Amino acid sequence: MNNSPLATGIKFNTPYILGISFVSALGGYLFGFDFAVIAGALPFLRIAFHLSPVWEGFLTGTLALGCIAGCLLAGNTADRYGRKPGLIISAAIFAVSSLGMAFSPHLPEFLIMRFSAGIGVGMASMLSPLYIAEVSPANVRGRNVAINQLTIVLGILITNLVNYMLAGNGTATWRWMFGLGFIPSSLFLLGVLFLPESPRWLLKAGHTQKATAILAKIGSPEFVRQSLLEIGKTVKQVETGSFRAVFAKSVRPAIVVGITLAVFQQFCGINVVFNYTSTIFKSIGANLDKQLLETVAIGIVNTLFTLLAMWQVDKLGRRPLMLIGSLGLSAVYVVLAFLLMEQAGVFVISVFVLLAIGLYATSLAPVTWVIISEIFPNNIRGKASSVAIVSLWVAYFILVFTFPILAECLGTYGPFYLYAAICLAGFFFIKFKVKETKGQTLEELEQNLIRH
């Protein structure tokens, strides 16, 4: 076991903690896969299904509608039956929907399967960071939760690489793009079967002996003693029950922060760059090869800057990263909109697109998930997280559904002026409403953010 700086005499089994965190975070990889595969497949799907801008937006956004259903299902499942059963269901849905999309004969069947994939994504997007937060010591919780974001961006990068390599294989290429998701889905399902249940959920459910055994694998006897004492206090302080408890007066400030940050992460606009890379670069004359190559460059930059965020989130802190990212994106979007309007060269526009991706990957992308996994009380963390993340997916649907329509009406550059204004507003919200959470246990945060 490795020494922890948190307290004298407390040690942690770091390899074990990282191992179960990485297995749980494989849900993030599949999130990244389903999120990114559409960027490579859209040029083929437009032809296969004769998509108008409205249907293109709806097809892309169908994933988000499934995510909303998945979050609601996950919140109830996580609080009633545990974190692990929800992860198992999510993994199974991923596997089935990957094959379902690949073999869809017509648009309605494809939409149903993409909606189903969204259920799996929605469940994993809530449960993976929540699970990691509950098994991680306070001093490395931000980094460990950010592992989930790392697997998301790896899913995006690898999917974009595969899409690029498959692009020259004919009009049915999109079927291979979606069908290959069955392989990581199966590996995720196998890994989840061996995960322990969250000790915090076990204590809330009254399974003290099982929780103690798992805590003993995570840390030293002193860590077990302190954890049992702190968690035991908080699980008795809030009545477990319906979603009404999520909106109780004492919890409301945390809910407002969670929902606002979740919506802001989407309305900041970066996901139109991920999902509509081909549309953006087609508007300035780039051919299909350059469009798909740009998705690969985006994936590489996204991964590198996510690693930077993992390094800094427990050092520099959550709040400074969010402030830098939101203000930086606002400035970059103004320049990017101008360059798109002036039909600047592919290289110049690519530089500012990649700069926007780097800012997002270092700040809003990982830190939003970290904060949502931290700020809610133990007894309602599942339901409260699902409310925040449902808000995130509603915002994502609105974003990706409206972009093709806005781009057709205003030009591809037009929406980026709107996203710049939203990022500036987000900067001021973070500055005045979001408190730093690094270095505190979940129970300490519950006392500091909820009770007082």
Coordinates of C-alpha atoms in Angstrom, one line a residue:
M1 CA 0.0 0.0 0.0
N2 CA 1.1 3.6 -0.7
N3 CA 1.3 6.3 1.8
S4 CA -1.4 9.1 1.6
P5 CA -0.7 12.7 2.6
L6 CA -4.2 12.9 4.1
A7 CA -3.5 11.7 7.6
T8 CA -0.7 10.0 9.5
G9 CA -1.1 6.3 9.7
I10 CA -3.5 6.1 6.7
K11 CA -2.3 4.1 3.7
F12 CA -4.0 3.2 0.5
N13 CA -3.9 0.3 -1.9
T14 CA -3.3 2.4 -5.0
P15 CA -3.0 -0.4 -7.6
Y16 CA -6.4 -1.8 -6.5
I17 CA -8.1 1.6 -6.5
L18 CA -6.7 2.4 -9.9
G19 CA -7.7 -1.1 -11.2
I20 CA -11.3 -0.9 -10.3
S21 CA -11.5 2.8 -11.4
F22 CA -10.2 1.9 -14.8
V23 CA -12.7 -1.0 -15.2
S24 CA -15.6 1.2 -14.2
A25 CA -14.2 3.9 -16.6
L26 CA -14.5 1.5 -19.6
G27 CA -18.1 2.8 -19.7
G28 CA -16.5 6.1 -20.6
Y29 CA -14.7 4.5 -23.6
L30 CA -18.0 3.3 -24.9
F31 CA -19.5 6.7 -24.3
G32 CA -16.6 8.1 -26.4
F33 CA -17.3 5.5 -29.1
D34 CA -21.0 6.2 -29.5
F35 CA -20.3 9.9 -29.3
A36 CA -17.6 9.9 -32.0
V37 CA -18.7 7.3 -34.4
I38 CA -21.4 9.6 -35.8
A39 CA -18.8 12.1 -37.0
G40 CA -17.2 9.5 -39.3
A41 CA -20.5 7.9 -40.3
L42 CA -22.6 11.0 -41.1
P43 CA -21.2 11.5 -44.6
F44 CA -22.4 7.9 -45.4
L45 CA -25.6 8.1 -43.5
R46 CA -26.7 11.2 -45.3
I47 CA -26.6 9.2 -48.5
A48 CA -27.9 5.9 -47.1
F49 CA -30.9 7.5 -45.4
H50 CA -31.3 10.7 -47.6
L51 CA -31.0 13.0 -44.6
S52 CA -32.3 16.6 -44.5
P53 CA -30.7 19.1 -42.1
V54 CA -33.6 18.5 -39.6
W55 CA -33.2 14.7 -39.8
E56 CA -29.5 14.9 -39.6
G57 CA -29.8 16.9 -36.4
F58 CA -32.4 14.5 -35.0
L59 CA -30.4 11.4 -35.9
T60 CA -27.4 12.8 -34.1
G61 CA -29.4 13.9 -31.2
T62 CA -31.3 10.6 -30.8
L63 CA -28.3 9.4 -28.7
A64 CA -29.1 12.2 -26.2
L65 CA -32.7 11.2 -25.9
G66 CA -31.7 7.7 -25.0
C67 CA -29.1 9.2 -22.5
I68 CA -31.9 11.0 -20.7
A69 CA -33.8 7.8 -20.3
G70 CA -30.6 6.0 -19.2
C71 CA -29.8 8.6 -16.6
L72 CA -33.3 8.3 -15.0
L73 CA -33.0 4.5 -15.0
A74 CA -29.5 4.7 -13.6
G75 CA -30.4 7.1 -10.8
N76 CA -33.2 4.8 -9.5
T77 CA -31.1 1.6 -10.0
A78 CA -28.1 3.1 -8.3
D79 CA -29.9 4.1 -5.2
R80 CA -32.1 1.0 -4.9
Y81 CA -29.9 -1.8 -6.1
G82 CA -26.4 -0.5 -6.1
R83 CA -23.9 1.0 -8.5
K84 CA -22.7 -2.4 -9.9
P85 CA -26.0 -3.7 -11.3
G86 CA -26.5 -0.4 -13.2
L87 CA -23.0 -0.8 -14.8
I88 CA -23.8 -4.4 -15.8
I89 CA -27.1 -3.3 -17.5
S90 CA -25.3 -0.4 -19.2
A91 CA -22.6 -2.7 -20.6
A92 CA -25.2 -5.2 -21.9
I93 CA -27.1 -2.4 -23.7
F94 CA -23.9 -1.2 -25.3
A95 CA -23.2 -4.6 -26.8
V96 CA -26.7 -5.2 -28.2
S97 CA -27.2 -1.7 -29.6
S98 CA -23.8 -1.8 -31.4
L99 CA -24.9 -4.8 -33.4
G100 CA -28.4 -3.3 -33.8
M101 CA -27.1 -0.1 -35.4
A102 CA -24.8 -2.1 -37.7
F103 CA -27.6 -4.3 -39.1
S104 CA -30.4 -1.7 -39.3
P105 CA -32.0 -1.9 -42.7
H106 CA -33.8 1.5 -42.6
L107 CA -33.8 4.8 -40.7
P108 CA -36.5 4.0 -38.1
E109 CA -34.7 0.8 -37.0
F110 CA -31.4 2.8 -36.8
L111 CA -33.0 5.5 -34.7
I112 CA -34.4 2.9 -32.3
M113 CA -31.0 1.3 -31.9
R114 CA -29.2 4.7 -31.5
F115 CA -31.7 5.6 -28.8
S116 CA -31.0 2.3 -27.1
A117 CA -27.2 3.0 -27.3
G118 CA -28.0 6.3 -25.6
I119 CA -29.6 4.5 -22.7
G120 CA -26.3 2.7 -22.2
V121 CA -24.3 5.9 -22.6
G122 CA -26.6 7.7 -20.2
M123 CA -26.3 5.1 -17.5
A124 CA -22.5 4.9 -17.8
S125 CA -22.1 8.7 -17.9
M126 CA -23.7 8.9 -14.5
L127 CA -22.6 5.6 -12.8
S128 CA -18.9 5.4 -13.8
P129 CA -17.8 8.8 -12.3
L130 CA -20.1 8.3 -9.3
Y131 CA -18.6 4.8 -8.6
I132 CA -15.1 6.1 -9.0
A133 CA -15.7 9.0 -6.7
E134 CA -17.1 6.7 -4.0
V135 CA -14.1 4.3 -4.0
S136 CA -11.4 7.0 -4.2
P137 CA -9.5 8.8 -1.4
A138 CA -10.1 12.5 -1.3
N139 CA -6.6 13.6 -2.3
V140 CA -6.7 11.7 -5.7
R141 CA -10.5 11.7 -6.3
G142 CA -10.3 14.4 -9.0
R143 CA -7.6 12.5 -10.9
N144 CA -9.4 9.2 -10.6
V145 CA -12.8 10.5 -11.7
A146 CA -10.9 12.2 -14.6
I147 CA -9.9 8.6 -15.6
N148 CA -13.4 8.3 -16.9
Q149 CA -12.9 11.4 -19.1
L150 CA -9.6 9.9 -20.3
T151 CA -11.4 6.8 -21.4
I152 CA -14.0 8.9 -23.1
V153 CA -11.4 10.8 -25.1
L154 CA -9.5 7.5 -25.9
G155 CA -12.8 6.1 -27.2
I156 CA -13.2 9.2 -29.4
L157 CA -9.6 9.0 -30.6
I158 CA -9.6 5.3 -31.4
T159 CA -13.0 5.5 -33.1
N160 CA -11.9 8.4 -35.2
L161 CA -8.8 6.5 -36.3
V162 CA -10.9 3.4 -37.2
N163 CA -13.4 5.6 -39.0
Y164 CA -10.6 7.1 -41.0
M165 CA -9.1 3.7 -41.9
L166 CA -12.5 2.3 -42.9
A167 CA -13.6 5.3 -45.0
G168 CA -12.5 4.0 -48.3
N169 CA -14.4 0.7 -48.1
G170 CA -17.6 1.6 -49.9
T171 CA -21.1 3.0 -49.0
A172 CA -21.7 0.3 -46.3
T173 CA -18.7 1.4 -44.3
W174 CA -20.9 3.0 -41.7
R175 CA -22.2 -0.5 -40.7
W176 CA -18.6 -1.6 -39.8
M177 CA -18.1 1.7 -37.9
F178 CA -21.0 1.0 -35.6
G179 CA -20.7 -2.8 -35.4
L180 CA -17.1 -2.8 -34.1
G181 CA -18.4 -1.3 -30.9
F182 CA -19.5 -4.8 -29.9
I183 CA -15.9 -5.7 -29.0
P184 CA -15.2 -3.1 -26.3
S185 CA -18.8 -3.5 -25.1
S186 CA -18.2 -7.2 -24.4
L187 CA -14.9 -6.4 -22.6
F188 CA -16.6 -3.8 -20.4
L189 CA -19.4 -6.3 -19.5
L190 CA -16.8 -8.9 -18.5
G191 CA -14.8 -6.5 -16.4
V192 CA -17.8 -5.1 -14.5
L193 CA -18.8 -8.6 -13.3
F194 CA -15.6 -8.6 -11.2
L195 CA -16.1 -5.1 -9.6
P196 CA -16.9 -4.8 -5.9
E197 CA -20.0 -2.8 -5.0
S198 CA -19.5 0.8 -3.7
P199 CA -18.8 0.7 0.0
R200 CA -20.8 3.9 0.5
W201 CA -23.9 2.4 -1.1
L202 CA -23.4 -0.8 1.0
L203 CA -23.3 1.2 4.2
K204 CA -26.4 3.1 3.2
A205 CA -28.2 -0.2 2.5
G206 CA -27.1 -1.6 5.9
H207 CA -24.5 -4.1 4.6
T208 CA -21.8 -3.0 7.1
Q209 CA -19.8 -6.2 7.0
K210 CA -19.5 -6.2 3.2
A211 CA -18.6 -2.5 3.1
T212 CA -15.9 -3.0 5.7
A213 CA -14.4 -5.8 3.7
I214 CA -14.2 -3.6 0.6
L215 CA -12.9 -0.6 2.5
A216 CA -10.1 -2.9 3.9
K217 CA -9.0 -3.7 0.3
I218 CA -8.9 0.1 -0.4
G219 CA -7.0 1.3 2.6
S220 CA -5.4 0.6 6.0
P221 CA -7.4 -0.2 9.2
E222 CA -7.2 3.5 10.2
F223 CA -8.8 4.4 6.9
V224 CA -11.5 1.8 7.4
R225 CA -12.2 3.2 10.9
Q226 CA -12.4 6.8 9.8
S227 CA -14.5 6.0 6.7
L228 CA -17.0 3.9 8.6
L229 CA -17.4 6.8 11.1
E230 CA -17.7 9.6 8.6
I231 CA -20.0 7.7 6.1
G232 CA -22.1 6.4 9.0
K233 CA -22.9 10.0 10.1
T234 CA -23.9 11.2 6.7
V235 CA -26.1 8.3 5.6
K236 CA -28.2 8.9 8.7
Q237 CA -28.6 12.6 8.2
V238 CA -30.7 12.7 5.1
E239 CA -33.8 10.7 4.5
T240 CA -33.5 8.5 1.5
G241 CA -36.6 8.6 -0.7
S242 CA -38.1 10.2 -3.8
F243 CA -36.8 12.9 -6.1
R244 CA -38.4 15.4 -3.8
A245 CA -35.4 15.0 -1.4
V246 CA -33.1 16.1 -4.3
F247 CA -34.8 19.5 -4.3
A248 CA -34.9 20.0 -0.5
K249 CA -33.9 23.5 0.6
S250 CA -30.6 22.4 2.1
V251 CA -29.6 20.6 -1.1
R252 CA -30.8 23.2 -3.6
P253 CA -27.5 25.3 -3.9
A254 CA -25.7 22.1 -4.9
I255 CA -28.4 21.1 -7.4
V256 CA -28.3 24.6 -9.0
V257 CA -24.6 24.4 -9.4
G258 CA -24.7 20.8 -10.7
I259 CA -27.5 21.5 -13.3
T260 CA -26.0 24.8 -14.4
L261 CA -22.5 23.3 -15.0
A262 CA -24.0 20.3 -16.8
V263 CA -26.0 22.5 -19.1
F264 CA -23.1 24.8 -19.6
Q265 CA -20.7 21.9 -20.5
Q266 CA -23.0 21.3 -23.6
F267 CA -24.2 24.8 -24.5
C268 CA -20.5 25.9 -24.5
G269 CA -20.8 24.5 -28.1
I270 CA -17.7 22.3 -28.4
N271 CA -19.7 19.1 -29.1
V272 CA -20.8 20.5 -32.5
V273 CA -17.1 20.4 -33.3
F274 CA -16.9 16.8 -32.3
N275 CA -20.2 15.7 -34.0
Y276 CA -20.1 17.9 -37.0
T277 CA -16.5 18.1 -37.9
S278 CA -17.2 17.0 -41.5
T279 CA -20.0 19.6 -41.8
I280 CA -17.7 22.4 -40.6
F281 CA -14.8 21.6 -42.8
K282 CA -16.9 20.8 -45.8
S283 CA -18.2 24.4 -45.6
I284 CA -14.7 25.6 -46.3
G285 CA -14.1 23.2 -49.2
A286 CA -12.3 20.3 -47.5
N287 CA -12.7 16.9 -49.1
L288 CA -13.9 13.8 -47.2
D289 CA -10.3 12.6 -46.5
K290 CA -9.4 15.9 -44.9
Q291 CA -12.7 16.0 -43.0
L292 CA -12.0 12.6 -41.4
L293 CA -8.3 13.3 -40.9
E294 CA -9.4 16.4 -38.9
T295 CA -11.4 14.2 -36.6
V296 CA -8.2 12.2 -35.9
A297 CA -6.3 15.4 -35.0
I298 CA -9.2 16.4 -32.7
G299 CA -9.0 13.1 -31.0
I300 CA -5.2 13.3 -30.4
V301 CA -5.4 16.9 -29.0
N302 CA -8.4 15.9 -26.9
T303 CA -6.4 13.0 -25.3
L304 CA -3.2 15.0 -24.7
F305 CA -5.0 17.9 -22.9
T306 CA -7.2 15.5 -20.9
L307 CA -4.0 14.0 -19.5
L308 CA -2.9 17.6 -18.6
A309 CA -6.3 18.1 -16.8
M310 CA -5.8 14.8 -14.8
W311 CA -2.4 16.1 -13.7
Q312 CA -3.7 19.5 -12.6
V313 CA -7.2 18.9 -11.3
D314 CA -6.1 17.9 -7.8
K315 CA -3.2 20.4 -7.8
L316 CA -4.5 23.6 -9.4
G317 CA -8.1 22.8 -8.5
R318 CA -11.5 22.5 -10.2
R319 CA -12.4 26.2 -10.1
P320 CA -9.3 27.7 -11.8
L321 CA -9.5 25.2 -14.6
M322 CA -13.1 25.9 -15.3
L323 CA -12.5 29.7 -15.3
I324 CA -9.6 29.4 -17.7
G325 CA -11.5 27.1 -20.0
S326 CA -14.7 29.1 -20.2
L327 CA -13.0 32.5 -20.8
G328 CA -10.6 31.0 -23.3
L329 CA -13.3 29.3 -25.3
S330 CA -15.3 32.5 -25.5
A331 CA -12.3 34.3 -27.1
V332 CA -11.4 31.4 -29.4
Y333 CA -15.0 31.1 -30.7
V334 CA -15.1 34.7 -31.8
V335 CA -11.9 34.3 -33.8
L336 CA -13.1 30.9 -35.2
A337 CA -16.5 32.4 -36.3
F338 CA -14.6 35.2 -38.1
L339 CA -12.3 32.8 -39.9
L340 CA -15.2 30.6 -41.0
M341 CA -17.1 33.6 -42.3
E342 CA -14.1 34.8 -44.3
Q343 CA -13.5 31.2 -45.6
A344 CA -9.9 31.2 -44.3
G345 CA -7.7 28.2 -45.2
V346 CA -8.2 24.7 -43.7
F347 CA -4.9 24.9 -41.8
V348 CA -5.7 28.2 -40.0
I349 CA -9.2 27.1 -39.1
S350 CA -7.9 23.7 -37.9
V351 CA -5.5 25.5 -35.5
F352 CA -8.3 27.4 -33.8
V353 CA -10.6 24.3 -33.7
L354 CA -7.8 22.3 -32.0
L355 CA -7.1 25.2 -29.6
A356 CA -10.8 25.2 -28.6
I357 CA -10.6 21.4 -28.1
G358 CA -7.5 21.7 -25.9
L359 CA -9.2 24.3 -23.7
Y360 CA -12.3 22.3 -23.3
A361 CA -10.4 19.0 -22.6
T362 CA -8.4 20.7 -19.9
S363 CA -11.4 22.3 -18.2
L364 CA -15.1 21.9 -18.8
A365 CA -15.0 18.3 -20.1
P366 CA -13.4 16.5 -17.1
V367 CA -14.0 19.0 -14.3
T368 CA -17.8 19.1 -14.8
W369 CA -18.0 15.3 -14.3
V370 CA -15.7 15.6 -11.2
I371 CA -17.8 18.3 -9.6
I372 CA -21.1 16.5 -10.2
S373 CA -19.7 13.3 -8.7
E374 CA -18.6 15.2 -5.5
I375 CA -21.2 17.8 -4.5
F376 CA -24.3 15.8 -3.5
P377 CA -25.0 14.1 -0.2
N378 CA -24.4 10.3 0.2
N379 CA -28.1 9.4 0.6
I380 CA -29.3 11.0 -2.6
R381 CA -26.1 11.1 -4.7
G382 CA -27.5 8.7 -7.3
K383 CA -30.8 10.6 -7.8
A384 CA -29.2 14.0 -7.6
S385 CA -26.5 13.0 -10.1
S386 CA -29.1 11.7 -12.5
V387 CA -31.0 15.0 -12.3
A388 CA -27.8 17.0 -13.2
I389 CA -26.8 14.6 -16.0
V390 CA -30.3 14.4 -17.5
S391 CA -30.0 18.2 -17.8
L392 CA -26.7 17.7 -19.5
W393 CA -28.2 15.3 -22.1
V394 CA -31.2 17.6 -22.7
A395 CA -28.8 20.4 -23.4
Y396 CA -26.7 18.1 -25.7
F397 CA -29.8 17.2 -27.7
I398 CA -30.8 20.8 -28.1
L399 CA -27.2 21.7 -29.2
V400 CA -26.7 19.0 -31.8
F401 CA -30.3 19.1 -33.1
T402 CA -30.2 22.9 -33.7
F403 CA -26.7 23.2 -35.2
P404 CA -27.5 21.9 -38.7
I405 CA -30.6 24.2 -38.8
L406 CA -28.7 27.2 -37.5
A407 CA -25.8 26.6 -39.8
E408 CA -28.2 26.5 -42.8
C409 CA -29.9 29.7 -41.8
L410 CA -26.9 31.7 -40.4
G411 CA -23.9 30.0 -42.1
T412 CA -21.6 27.6 -40.4
Y413 CA -19.9 30.5 -38.6
G414 CA -23.1 32.0 -37.1
P415 CA -23.7 29.7 -34.1
F416 CA -20.1 30.2 -32.8
Y417 CA -20.9 33.8 -31.9
L418 CA -23.7 32.5 -29.8
Y419 CA -21.5 29.9 -28.1
A420 CA -18.9 32.6 -27.3
A421 CA -21.6 34.6 -25.5
I422 CA -22.7 31.5 -23.5
C423 CA -19.0 30.8 -22.5
L424 CA -18.6 34.3 -21.2
A425 CA -21.8 34.0 -19.1
G426 CA -20.5 30.6 -17.8
F427 CA -17.3 32.3 -16.7
F428 CA -19.2 34.7 -14.5
F429 CA -21.4 31.9 -13.0
I430 CA -18.3 29.9 -12.1
K431 CA -16.5 32.9 -10.6
F432 CA -19.4 33.8 -8.3
K433 CA -21.2 30.5 -7.6
V434 CA -18.8 27.6 -7.8
K435 CA -16.7 26.7 -4.7
E436 CA -13.5 24.7 -4.8
T437 CA -13.8 21.0 -3.8
K438 CA -10.3 19.6 -4.1
G439 CA -8.8 17.8 -1.2
Q440 CA -12.0 17.2 0.8
T441 CA -13.7 13.9 1.5
L442 CA -17.2 13.4 0.2
E443 CA -18.5 13.7 3.7
E444 CA -16.6 16.9 4.4
L445 CA -18.0 18.4 1.2
E446 CA -21.5 17.3 2.3
Q447 CA -21.0 19.3 5.5
N448 CA -19.4 22.3 3.9
L449 CA -21.6 22.6 0.8
I450 CA -25.0 21.3 2.0
R451 CA -25.4 21.7 5.7
H452 CA -24.1 25.3 6.1

